[in-house]
Amino acid sequence: MRILVVGGGGREHALCWALFPTATVFCAPGNPGTRNCATNLSVKPSDHSGILEAVRRENIDFTVIGPEAPLAAGLVDDLNAAGHHAFGPTQAAAQIEASKAFAKDVMAKAGVPTATTHIFTDEQEALDYVATHDEPLVVKASGLAAGKGAVVCSSREEACLALSAIFAGRFGDAGREVLVEQFLEGEELSVFALTDGENTFTLPASQDHKRLKEKDLGPNTGGMGAYAPVSIATEILLERIDKEVIKPTLRELADRGTPYRGVLYAGLMVSKEGDPSVVEFNCRFGDPEAQVVLPIASQGLADQLWSIASGERWAPPQPIAAQPRRVAVTTVMAAPGYPEAPQKGAPITLPSELPSDTVLFQAGTDDADGTLRVSGGRVLCATGIGPDVPTALAASHRLVDAVEFEGKVFRRDIGWREIARAGAS
Ligand code: AMP
Ligand code: GLY
């Protein structure tokens, strides 16, 4: 099987790494790391005709689209129209991520639990609303904002500032519609469901660490690390999520004439009582969650993605019983100044041999001038694998400590909730 992965971040490196044992993999554009498991093609994800040409030239069986932007721009529609198979939703179905207002409407119609939201297109109306509501609120741009469009506001003043910034164009057109949302208490969970539009297969649940600093302090980022599986995501909870969140959403999308194929990512808040509520939907794998979910659950991945992409009759795999417990933790190494103003260009030194039980995924790296250098906000992801979170975290740290670049920013406490839980029990 010949598979093209579109994108060039840590998630796409993880996809190439997971697919290459059973397939010939290409990556557009990829990064210096994907070269170890794929052939990089120098085509941008936004260049749809370039992607189509590469698919024809390389005789690709199907294309897996990593990031949200090309999905929202209709890359799957263009591939399908040219007679090619693709794993990922169409432009219409990708609205579940590209428009938070659309996602809220789908959830309301489907009866999916989520935070109460008010949607505004007029700044003064939004400010008037905030003036009469002083509980913690979350202010969000409706459109795509690279994971940075939500501001959790502890005061009215903060909410007003966030509204003014978004209406002044901080996120461009993505901020034309703005959501003011009830703050949900609880623990976040990322759940990825592979789906052909009707049937689902849930991968191990993971937990991202969005804040820049240890103890979950500092600004929201694209994600500073993740681990999987998460012990609060019991089989019973995952079944509830499938029945109360994923399936009703898929049915509603199908009823609207926009069936959803690909991976549906539910970003959830699980309350103290154990009830799940949707924070957001994404139309792709999470980054950095893919860097922990795929290393522990990639068996048969190429076949699964192929069946979904090609529209073959898909039989979701049965969970394999009695597998030895495998836990993965990934630590993101970011550039100094991330997320506001990442400094690029610093040379990177990698260890000549990776410590055991680790995988290094590259993201914001470049070696066009012959030296591996920092080229983006999140630079590398150090995944450690082990029987439990402390062992996997220690492996991840061994790898982080073996990588050098100036001003490397990272958290040492990825998985702290799980470690605290284990300590308490
Ligand atoms: P989003 O862009 O919707 O994924 O939001 C980014 C992050 O903001 C989420 O991962 C949460 O940490 C936080 N967040 C967003 N909405 C809410 C909410 N309603 N309640 C609590 N936290 C939220
Ligand atoms: N890790 C958050 C995201 O992929 O959106």
CSV table of C-alpha atoms and ligand atoms in Angstrom, one decimal:
chain,number,residue,atom,x,y,z
A,1,MET,CA,0.0,0.0,0.0
A,2,ARG,CA,1.3,3.5,-0.9
A,3,ILE,CA,0.1,6.2,1.5
A,4,LEU,CA,0.5,9.9,1.4
A,5,VAL,CA,0.4,11.8,4.7
A,6,VAL,CA,-0.3,15.5,4.3
A,7,GLY,CA,1.3,17.9,6.9
A,8,GLY,CA,4.7,18.4,8.5
A,9,GLY,CA,4.3,18.5,12.3
A,10,GLY,CA,4.8,16.0,15.1
A,11,ARG,CA,1.4,14.4,14.5
A,12,GLU,CA,2.3,13.7,10.9
A,13,HIS,CA,5.7,12.3,11.9
A,14,ALA,CA,3.8,10.0,14.3
A,15,LEU,CA,1.4,9.0,11.5
A,16,CYS,CA,4.2,8.2,9.1
A,17,TRP,CA,6.0,6.3,11.9
A,18,ALA,CA,2.9,4.3,12.7
A,19,LEU,CA,2.1,3.5,9.0
A,20,PHE,CA,5.6,2.7,7.7
A,21,PRO,CA,6.0,-0.8,9.1
A,22,THR,CA,3.2,-2.0,6.7
A,23,ALA,CA,3.1,0.5,3.9
A,24,THR,CA,5.3,2.7,1.7
A,25,VAL,CA,4.8,6.2,3.0
A,26,PHE,CA,5.2,9.7,1.5
A,27,CYS,CA,4.8,12.9,3.4
A,28,ALA,CA,3.9,16.4,2.0
A,29,PRO,CA,5.9,18.4,3.0
A,30,GLY,CA,7.1,16.4,6.1
A,31,ASN,CA,10.0,17.4,8.2
A,32,PRO,CA,13.6,16.2,8.7
A,33,GLY,CA,12.2,13.5,11.0
A,34,THR,CA,9.7,12.0,8.6
A,35,ARG,CA,12.5,11.3,6.2
A,36,ASN,CA,13.4,8.3,8.5
A,37,CYS,CA,10.1,6.6,7.7
A,38,ALA,CA,8.7,8.3,4.6
A,39,THR,CA,9.7,10.0,1.4
A,40,ASN,CA,9.2,13.7,1.8
A,41,LEU,CA,7.6,15.5,-1.2
A,42,SER,CA,8.0,19.3,-1.3
A,43,VAL,CA,4.4,20.2,-1.7
A,44,LYS,CA,2.4,22.5,0.6
A,45,PRO,CA,-0.8,21.2,2.1
A,46,SER,CA,-2.6,24.3,0.8
A,47,ASP,CA,-1.5,23.5,-2.8
A,48,HIS,CA,-4.3,21.1,-3.8
A,49,SER,CA,-3.3,20.8,-7.4
A,50,GLY,CA,0.3,20.0,-6.3
A,51,ILE,CA,-1.0,17.3,-3.9
A,52,LEU,CA,-3.2,15.8,-6.7
A,53,GLU,CA,-0.2,15.7,-9.0
A,54,ALA,CA,1.9,14.0,-6.3
A,55,VAL,CA,-0.8,11.4,-5.8
A,56,ARG,CA,-0.9,10.6,-9.5
A,57,ARG,CA,2.8,10.6,-9.9
A,58,GLU,CA,3.6,8.4,-6.9
A,59,ASN,CA,0.7,6.1,-7.6
A,60,ILE,CA,-0.8,6.7,-4.1
A,61,ASP,CA,-3.6,4.4,-2.9
A,62,PHE,CA,-4.9,6.9,-0.4
A,63,THR,CA,-4.1,10.1,1.4
A,64,VAL,CA,-4.3,10.8,5.1
A,65,ILE,CA,-4.7,14.5,5.9
A,66,GLY,CA,-3.1,15.5,9.2
A,67,PRO,CA,-4.0,19.2,10.0
A,68,GLU,CA,-7.4,20.9,10.1
A,69,ALA,CA,-6.6,23.7,7.6
A,70,PRO,CA,-6.5,21.5,4.4
A,71,LEU,CA,-9.6,19.6,5.6
A,72,ALA,CA,-11.5,22.9,6.1
A,73,ALA,CA,-10.2,24.0,2.7
A,74,GLY,CA,-11.8,21.0,1.0
A,75,LEU,CA,-8.7,18.9,0.1
A,76,VAL,CA,-10.7,15.7,0.6
A,77,ASP,CA,-13.4,17.0,-1.8
A,78,ASP,CA,-10.8,17.8,-4.4
A,79,LEU,CA,-9.1,14.4,-4.1
A,80,ASN,CA,-12.4,12.6,-4.2
A,81,ALA,CA,-13.6,14.6,-7.2
A,82,ALA,CA,-10.4,13.5,-9.0
A,83,GLY,CA,-11.2,9.8,-8.2
A,84,HIS,CA,-8.7,9.4,-5.3
A,85,HIS,CA,-9.4,8.1,-1.8
A,86,ALA,CA,-8.7,10.2,1.3
A,87,PHE,CA,-8.9,9.6,5.0
A,88,GLY,CA,-10.6,12.7,6.6
A,89,PRO,CA,-13.9,14.5,6.4
A,90,THR,CA,-15.1,16.6,3.5
A,91,GLN,CA,-15.1,20.4,3.8
A,92,ALA,CA,-18.8,20.4,4.9
A,93,ALA,CA,-18.2,17.9,7.6
A,94,ALA,CA,-15.0,19.5,8.7
A,95,GLN,CA,-17.1,22.5,9.8
A,96,ILE,CA,-17.5,20.5,13.1
A,97,GLU,CA,-14.0,22.0,13.9
A,98,ALA,CA,-13.8,25.0,11.5
A,99,SER,CA,-16.9,26.7,13.0
A,100,LYS,CA,-17.5,26.4,16.7
A,101,ALA,CA,-21.0,28.0,16.1
A,102,PHE,CA,-21.8,25.1,13.6
A,103,ALA,CA,-20.5,22.5,16.1
A,104,LYS,CA,-22.7,24.0,18.9
A,105,ASP,CA,-25.8,23.9,16.6
A,106,VAL,CA,-25.0,20.2,15.7
A,107,MET,CA,-24.7,19.4,19.4
A,108,ALA,CA,-27.9,21.2,20.4
A,109,LYS,CA,-29.9,19.3,17.7
A,110,ALA,CA,-28.2,16.0,18.6
A,111,GLY,CA,-28.7,16.4,22.4
A,112,VAL,CA,-25.0,16.2,23.1
A,113,PRO,CA,-23.9,17.6,26.5
A,114,THR,CA,-21.8,20.7,26.1
A,115,ALA,CA,-21.3,24.1,27.8
A,116,THR,CA,-24.1,26.7,27.5
A,117,THR,CA,-23.1,29.2,24.8
A,118,HIS,CA,-24.1,32.5,23.4
A,119,ILE,CA,-23.0,33.5,20.0
A,120,PHE,CA,-22.4,37.1,19.0
A,121,THR,CA,-21.5,39.0,15.8
A,122,ASP,CA,-21.9,42.4,17.5
A,123,GLU,CA,-19.3,43.5,20.0
A,124,GLN,CA,-21.6,45.7,22.0
A,125,GLU,CA,-24.1,42.9,22.4
A,126,ALA,CA,-21.4,40.6,23.6
A,127,LEU,CA,-20.1,43.2,26.1
A,128,ASP,CA,-23.6,43.8,27.4
A,129,TYR,CA,-24.0,40.1,27.9
A,130,VAL,CA,-20.7,39.8,29.8
A,131,ALA,CA,-21.7,42.8,32.0
A,132,THR,CA,-24.5,40.8,33.5
A,133,HIS,CA,-22.6,37.6,33.9
A,134,ASP,CA,-19.7,37.3,36.3
A,135,GLU,CA,-19.1,33.6,36.6
A,136,PRO,CA,-15.9,32.4,35.0
A,137,LEU,CA,-16.5,32.6,31.3
A,138,VAL,CA,-14.7,31.4,28.2
A,139,VAL,CA,-14.5,33.7,25.2
A,140,LYS,CA,-13.8,32.0,21.8
A,141,ALA,CA,-13.4,32.9,18.2
A,142,SER,CA,-15.7,30.6,16.2
A,143,GLY,CA,-13.3,29.9,13.4
A,144,LEU,CA,-9.8,28.2,13.2
A,145,ALA,CA,-7.2,29.9,15.3
A,146,ALA,CA,-4.5,27.2,15.6
A,147,GLY,CA,-5.7,26.2,19.1
A,148,LYS,CA,-5.2,29.7,20.5
A,149,GLY,CA,-8.7,31.1,19.9
A,150,ALA,CA,-10.2,30.3,23.4
A,151,VAL,CA,-9.6,32.6,26.4
A,152,VAL,CA,-10.6,31.3,29.9
A,153,CYS,CA,-11.5,34.5,31.7
A,154,SER,CA,-11.6,34.7,35.5
A,155,SER,CA,-13.1,38.2,35.6
A,156,ARG,CA,-15.5,40.4,33.6
A,157,GLU,CA,-12.6,42.7,32.7
A,158,GLU,CA,-10.7,39.9,31.2
A,159,ALA,CA,-13.7,38.8,29.2
A,160,CYS,CA,-14.2,42.3,27.9
A,161,LEU,CA,-10.5,42.5,26.9
A,162,ALA,CA,-10.7,39.2,25.1
A,163,LEU,CA,-13.9,40.3,23.2
A,164,SER,CA,-12.4,43.6,22.2
A,165,ALA,CA,-9.2,41.8,20.9
A,166,ILE,CA,-11.2,39.2,18.9
A,167,PHE,CA,-13.6,41.8,17.4
A,168,ALA,CA,-10.6,44.0,16.6
A,169,GLY,CA,-9.3,41.2,14.4
A,170,ARG,CA,-6.8,39.3,16.5
A,171,PHE,CA,-7.8,36.0,14.8
A,172,GLY,CA,-8.9,37.6,11.5
A,173,ASP,CA,-12.1,36.2,9.9
A,174,ALA,CA,-12.1,33.4,12.5
A,175,GLY,CA,-13.3,36.0,15.0
A,176,ARG,CA,-16.3,37.3,13.1
A,177,GLU,CA,-18.5,35.2,15.2
A,178,VAL,CA,-17.6,35.0,18.9
A,179,LEU,CA,-18.8,32.5,21.5
A,180,VAL,CA,-19.2,33.4,25.2
A,181,GLU,CA,-19.4,30.1,27.0
A,182,GLN,CA,-20.0,28.8,30.5
A,183,PHE,CA,-16.8,27.6,32.2
A,184,LEU,CA,-16.8,23.8,32.7
A,185,GLU,CA,-15.1,22.4,35.8
A,186,GLY,CA,-13.4,19.0,35.6
A,187,GLU,CA,-10.6,17.1,33.9
A,188,GLU,CA,-10.0,17.2,30.2
A,189,LEU,CA,-9.9,14.2,28.0
A,190,SER,CA,-9.1,13.7,24.3
A,191,VAL,CA,-11.0,10.9,22.6
A,192,PHE,CA,-10.4,9.9,19.0
A,193,ALA,CA,-13.0,7.8,17.2
A,194,LEU,CA,-12.2,6.3,13.8
A,195,THR,CA,-15.4,6.3,11.9
A,196,ASP,CA,-16.9,5.5,8.5
A,197,GLY,CA,-19.8,7.9,9.3
A,198,GLU,CA,-21.8,5.3,11.2
A,199,ASN,CA,-19.6,2.7,12.9
A,200,THR,CA,-16.9,3.8,15.4
A,201,PHE,CA,-13.7,2.5,16.9
A,202,THR,CA,-12.4,4.5,19.9
A,203,LEU,CA,-8.6,4.7,20.4
A,204,PRO,CA,-7.1,4.9,23.9
A,205,ALA,CA,-8.1,8.2,25.5
A,206,SER,CA,-5.3,10.7,26.1
A,207,GLN,CA,-4.8,13.9,28.0
A,208,ASP,CA,-3.1,17.0,26.6
A,209,HIS,CA,-1.4,19.7,28.8
A,210,LYS,CA,-2.4,23.0,27.1
A,211,ARG,CA,-0.8,25.4,29.5
A,212,LEU,CA,2.8,26.5,29.0
A,213,LYS,CA,4.1,26.1,32.5
A,214,GLU,CA,4.2,23.3,35.1
A,215,LYS,CA,1.2,22.9,37.4
A,216,ASP,CA,-0.9,24.0,34.5
A,217,LEU,CA,0.0,27.7,34.8
A,218,GLY,CA,0.7,30.3,32.1
A,219,PRO,CA,-1.0,30.8,28.7
A,220,ASN,CA,-2.7,28.2,26.6
A,221,THR,CA,-0.5,26.7,23.9
A,222,GLY,CA,-1.0,24.1,21.1
A,223,GLY,CA,-0.1,21.5,23.8
A,224,MET,CA,3.1,21.0,25.8
A,225,GLY,CA,2.7,17.2,26.3
A,226,ALA,CA,0.3,14.3,26.6
A,227,TYR,CA,-0.1,10.8,27.9
A,228,ALA,CA,-2.3,7.8,27.1
A,229,PRO,CA,-4.2,5.9,28.3
A,230,VAL,CA,-6.0,7.9,31.0
A,231,SER,CA,-7.3,5.9,33.9
A,232,ILE,CA,-10.5,8.0,34.4
A,233,ALA,CA,-11.4,6.9,30.9
A,234,THR,CA,-12.8,3.6,32.0
A,235,GLU,CA,-14.5,1.3,29.5
A,236,ILE,CA,-17.8,2.4,30.9
A,237,LEU,CA,-17.0,6.1,30.4
A,238,LEU,CA,-15.7,5.4,26.8
A,239,GLU,CA,-18.9,3.5,26.0
A,240,ARG,CA,-21.0,6.5,27.3
A,241,ILE,CA,-18.9,8.9,25.2
A,242,ASP,CA,-19.5,6.7,22.1
A,243,LYS,CA,-23.3,6.5,22.8
A,244,GLU,CA,-24.0,10.0,24.1
A,245,VAL,CA,-21.4,12.1,22.2
A,246,ILE,CA,-19.9,10.5,19.1
A,247,LYS,CA,-22.8,8.5,17.6
A,248,PRO,CA,-25.5,11.2,18.0
A,249,THR,CA,-23.1,13.8,16.4
A,250,LEU,CA,-22.4,11.4,13.5
A,251,ARG,CA,-26.1,10.8,13.0
A,252,GLU,CA,-26.9,14.5,13.0
A,253,LEU,CA,-24.2,15.2,10.4
A,254,ALA,CA,-25.5,12.3,8.2
A,255,ASP,CA,-29.0,13.7,8.6
A,256,ARG,CA,-27.8,17.1,7.3
A,257,GLY,CA,-26.4,15.4,4.2
A,258,THR,CA,-22.8,15.8,5.3
A,259,PRO,CA,-21.7,12.3,6.6
A,260,TYR,CA,-18.4,12.3,8.5
A,261,ARG,CA,-15.6,10.0,7.7
A,262,GLY,CA,-12.2,10.0,9.3
A,263,VAL,CA,-11.2,10.5,12.9
A,264,LEU,CA,-13.6,12.6,15.1
A,265,TYR,CA,-11.7,14.0,18.0
A,266,ALA,CA,-13.9,14.9,21.0
A,267,GLY,CA,-12.3,17.3,23.4
A,268,LEU,CA,-14.2,16.6,26.6
A,269,MET,CA,-14.5,17.9,30.2
A,270,VAL,CA,-15.3,15.1,32.7
A,271,SER,CA,-17.0,16.5,35.8
A,272,LYS,CA,-16.2,15.4,39.4
A,273,GLU,CA,-19.3,13.2,39.1
A,274,GLY,CA,-17.8,11.5,36.0
A,275,ASP,CA,-20.1,13.0,33.4
A,276,PRO,CA,-18.6,14.0,30.0
A,277,SER,CA,-19.3,17.3,28.3
A,278,VAL,CA,-17.9,18.5,24.9
A,279,VAL,CA,-15.5,21.4,25.0
A,280,GLU,CA,-14.8,21.2,21.3
A,281,PHE,CA,-14.7,18.8,18.3
A,282,ASN,CA,-11.8,18.5,16.0
A,283,CYS,CA,-11.8,16.9,12.6
A,284,ARG,CA,-8.3,15.2,12.9
A,285,PHE,CA,-6.0,13.6,15.3
A,286,GLY,CA,-4.7,15.7,18.2
A,287,ASP,CA,-1.2,17.1,18.3
A,288,PRO,CA,0.6,16.1,20.6
A,289,GLU,CA,-1.9,13.4,21.5
A,290,ALA,CA,-1.2,11.4,18.4
A,291,GLN,CA,2.4,11.1,19.6
A,292,VAL,CA,1.2,9.0,22.5
A,293,VAL,CA,-1.9,7.3,21.1
A,294,LEU,CA,-0.3,5.9,18.0
A,295,PRO,CA,2.8,4.4,19.7
A,296,ILE,CA,0.5,2.3,21.8
A,297,ALA,CA,-2.3,1.6,19.3
A,298,SER,CA,-1.2,1.5,15.8
A,299,GLN,CA,-1.7,-2.2,15.1
A,300,GLY,CA,-3.5,-2.6,11.8
A,301,LEU,CA,-3.8,1.2,11.4
A,302,ALA,CA,-3.0,1.2,7.6
A,303,ASP,CA,-5.8,-1.3,6.9
A,304,GLN,CA,-8.3,0.6,9.1
A,305,LEU,CA,-7.6,3.9,7.5
A,306,TRP,CA,-7.7,2.4,4.1
A,307,SER,CA,-11.1,0.8,4.7
A,308,ILE,CA,-12.6,4.1,5.9
A,309,ALA,CA,-11.0,6.1,3.1
A,310,SER,CA,-12.0,3.8,0.3
A,311,GLY,CA,-15.6,3.2,1.6
A,312,GLU,CA,-15.0,-0.5,1.7
A,313,ARG,CA,-17.3,-2.3,4.2
A,314,TRP,CA,-15.5,-1.4,7.4
A,315,ALA,CA,-15.6,-3.8,10.4
A,316,PRO,CA,-14.2,-1.8,13.4
A,317,PRO,CA,-11.6,-4.0,15.1
A,318,GLN,CA,-12.4,-5.6,18.3
A,319,PRO,CA,-10.4,-4.4,21.2
A,320,ILE,CA,-7.6,-6.9,21.8
A,321,ALA,CA,-8.0,-8.4,25.3
A,322,ALA,CA,-5.1,-9.0,27.7
A,323,GLN,CA,-2.5,-6.9,25.9
A,324,PRO,CA,0.3,-6.0,28.2
A,325,ARG,CA,-0.4,-2.6,29.6
A,326,ARG,CA,1.5,0.1,27.6
A,327,VAL,CA,1.6,3.7,28.6
A,328,ALA,CA,3.1,6.5,26.6
A,329,VAL,CA,4.1,10.0,27.7
A,330,THR,CA,5.3,12.7,25.4
A,331,THR,CA,7.1,15.9,26.4
A,332,VAL,CA,7.1,18.8,23.9
A,333,MET,CA,10.3,20.8,23.5
A,334,ALA,CA,9.3,24.3,22.3
A,335,ALA,CA,11.3,27.2,21.1
A,336,PRO,CA,12.2,30.0,23.5
A,337,GLY,CA,9.4,32.7,23.3
A,338,TYR,CA,6.7,30.1,22.5
A,339,PRO,CA,3.7,30.6,22.1
A,340,GLU,CA,3.7,34.4,21.6
A,341,ALA,CA,7.0,34.8,19.7
A,342,PRO,CA,9.0,31.7,19.1
A,343,GLN,CA,12.7,32.3,18.2
A,344,LYS,CA,13.8,30.3,15.3
A,345,GLY,CA,17.2,29.3,13.9
A,346,ALA,CA,19.0,27.8,16.8
A,347,PRO,CA,21.0,24.6,15.9
A,348,ILE,CA,19.8,21.3,17.4
A,349,THR,CA,22.0,18.5,18.6
A,350,LEU,CA,20.3,15.1,18.7
A,351,PRO,CA,21.7,12.0,20.5
A,352,SER,CA,23.5,9.6,18.2
A,353,GLU,CA,21.4,6.8,19.8
A,354,LEU,CA,17.9,7.1,21.3
A,355,PRO,CA,17.5,5.9,24.9
A,356,SER,CA,15.6,2.6,25.1
A,357,ASP,CA,11.8,2.8,25.1
A,358,THR,CA,11.7,6.2,23.4
A,359,VAL,CA,10.6,7.7,20.1
A,360,LEU,CA,11.6,11.2,19.0
A,361,PHE,CA,9.0,13.0,16.8
A,362,GLN,CA,10.1,16.1,15.0
A,363,ALA,CA,7.8,19.1,14.4
A,364,GLY,CA,9.3,22.6,14.0
A,365,THR,CA,12.7,21.5,12.6
A,366,ASP,CA,14.4,22.3,9.3
A,367,ASP,CA,17.8,21.2,7.9
A,368,ALA,CA,17.7,23.0,4.5
A,369,ASP,CA,21.2,24.5,5.1
A,370,GLY,CA,22.7,21.1,6.2
A,371,THR,CA,22.3,21.8,10.0
A,372,LEU,CA,19.2,20.7,11.9
A,373,ARG,CA,17.6,23.9,13.3
A,374,VAL,CA,14.6,25.2,15.2
A,375,SER,CA,12.0,26.4,12.6
A,376,GLY,CA,8.7,26.6,14.6
A,377,GLY,CA,7.1,26.9,18.0
A,378,ARG,CA,6.9,23.2,19.0
A,379,VAL,CA,10.2,21.8,17.9
A,380,LEU,CA,10.4,18.1,19.0
A,381,CYS,CA,8.3,15.6,21.0
A,382,ALA,CA,10.0,13.1,23.2
A,383,THR,CA,7.8,10.1,23.7
A,384,GLY,CA,8.6,7.5,26.4
A,385,ILE,CA,6.9,4.2,26.6
A,386,GLY,CA,6.6,2.0,29.7
A,387,PRO,CA,4.2,0.0,31.9
A,388,ASP,CA,3.0,3.1,33.8
A,389,VAL,CA,3.2,6.9,33.7
A,390,PRO,CA,6.2,7.3,36.0
A,391,THR,CA,8.3,4.9,33.9
A,392,ALA,CA,7.2,6.3,30.6
A,393,LEU,CA,7.8,9.9,31.9
A,394,ALA,CA,11.3,8.9,33.0
A,395,ALA,CA,12.0,7.6,29.6
A,396,SER,CA,10.7,10.7,28.0
A,397,HIS,CA,12.9,12.8,30.3
A,398,ARG,CA,16.0,10.8,29.3
A,399,LEU,CA,15.3,11.7,25.7
A,400,VAL,CA,14.6,15.4,26.5
A,401,ASP,CA,17.8,15.7,28.4
A,402,ALA,CA,19.8,14.1,25.5
A,403,VAL,CA,18.5,16.8,23.0
A,404,GLU,CA,20.1,20.2,23.0
A,405,PHE,CA,19.1,23.5,21.6
A,406,GLU,CA,19.4,27.0,23.1
A,407,GLY,CA,16.5,28.1,25.3
A,408,LYS,CA,14.6,24.7,25.0
A,409,VAL,CA,11.2,25.2,26.8
A,410,PHE,CA,9.4,22.2,28.2
A,411,ARG,CA,7.5,20.9,31.2
A,412,ARG,CA,8.7,18.2,33.5
A,413,ASP,CA,5.3,17.3,34.9
A,414,ILE,CA,3.4,15.8,32.0
A,415,GLY,CA,1.0,13.2,33.4
A,416,TRP,CA,0.9,14.8,36.9
A,417,ARG,CA,-2.8,14.0,37.4
A,418,GLU,CA,-2.3,10.4,36.8
A,419,ILE,CA,0.7,10.2,39.1
A,420,ALA,CA,-1.3,12.1,41.8
A,421,ARG,CA,-4.1,9.6,41.3
A,422,ALA,CA,-1.8,6.6,41.7
A,423,GLY,CA,-0.3,8.2,44.8
A,424,ALA,CA,-3.7,8.7,46.3
A,425,SER,CA,-5.0,5.2,45.8
B,1,AMP,P1,-10.8,25.1,22.5
B,1,AMP,O1,-10.1,26.0,21.5
B,1,AMP,O2,-12.3,25.2,22.4
B,1,AMP,O3,-10.3,23.8,22.4
B,1,AMP,O4,-10.3,25.6,23.9
B,1,AMP,C1,-9.0,25.5,24.3
B,1,AMP,C2,-8.9,25.2,25.8
B,1,AMP,O5,-9.6,26.1,26.6
B,1,AMP,C3,-9.6,23.9,26.1
B,1,AMP,O6,-8.7,22.8,25.9
B,1,AMP,C4,-9.8,24.1,27.6
B,1,AMP,O7,-8.6,23.9,28.4
B,1,AMP,C5,-10.2,25.5,27.7
B,1,AMP,N1,-11.7,25.6,27.5
B,1,AMP,C6,-12.3,25.9,26.4
B,1,AMP,N2,-13.7,26.0,26.6
B,1,AMP,C7,-13.8,25.7,27.9
B,1,AMP,C8,-15.0,25.6,28.8
B,1,AMP,N3,-16.2,25.8,28.4
B,1,AMP,N4,-14.8,25.4,30.1
B,1,AMP,C9,-13.5,25.2,30.6
B,1,AMP,N5,-12.4,25.3,29.8
B,1,AMP,C10,-12.6,25.5,28.5
B,2,GLY,N1,-3.9,19.0,21.3
B,2,GLY,C1,-4.9,19.8,20.9
B,2,GLY,C2,-5.2,19.8,19.5
B,2,GLY,O1,-4.7,19.0,18.7
B,2,GLY,O2,-6.1,20.5,19.1
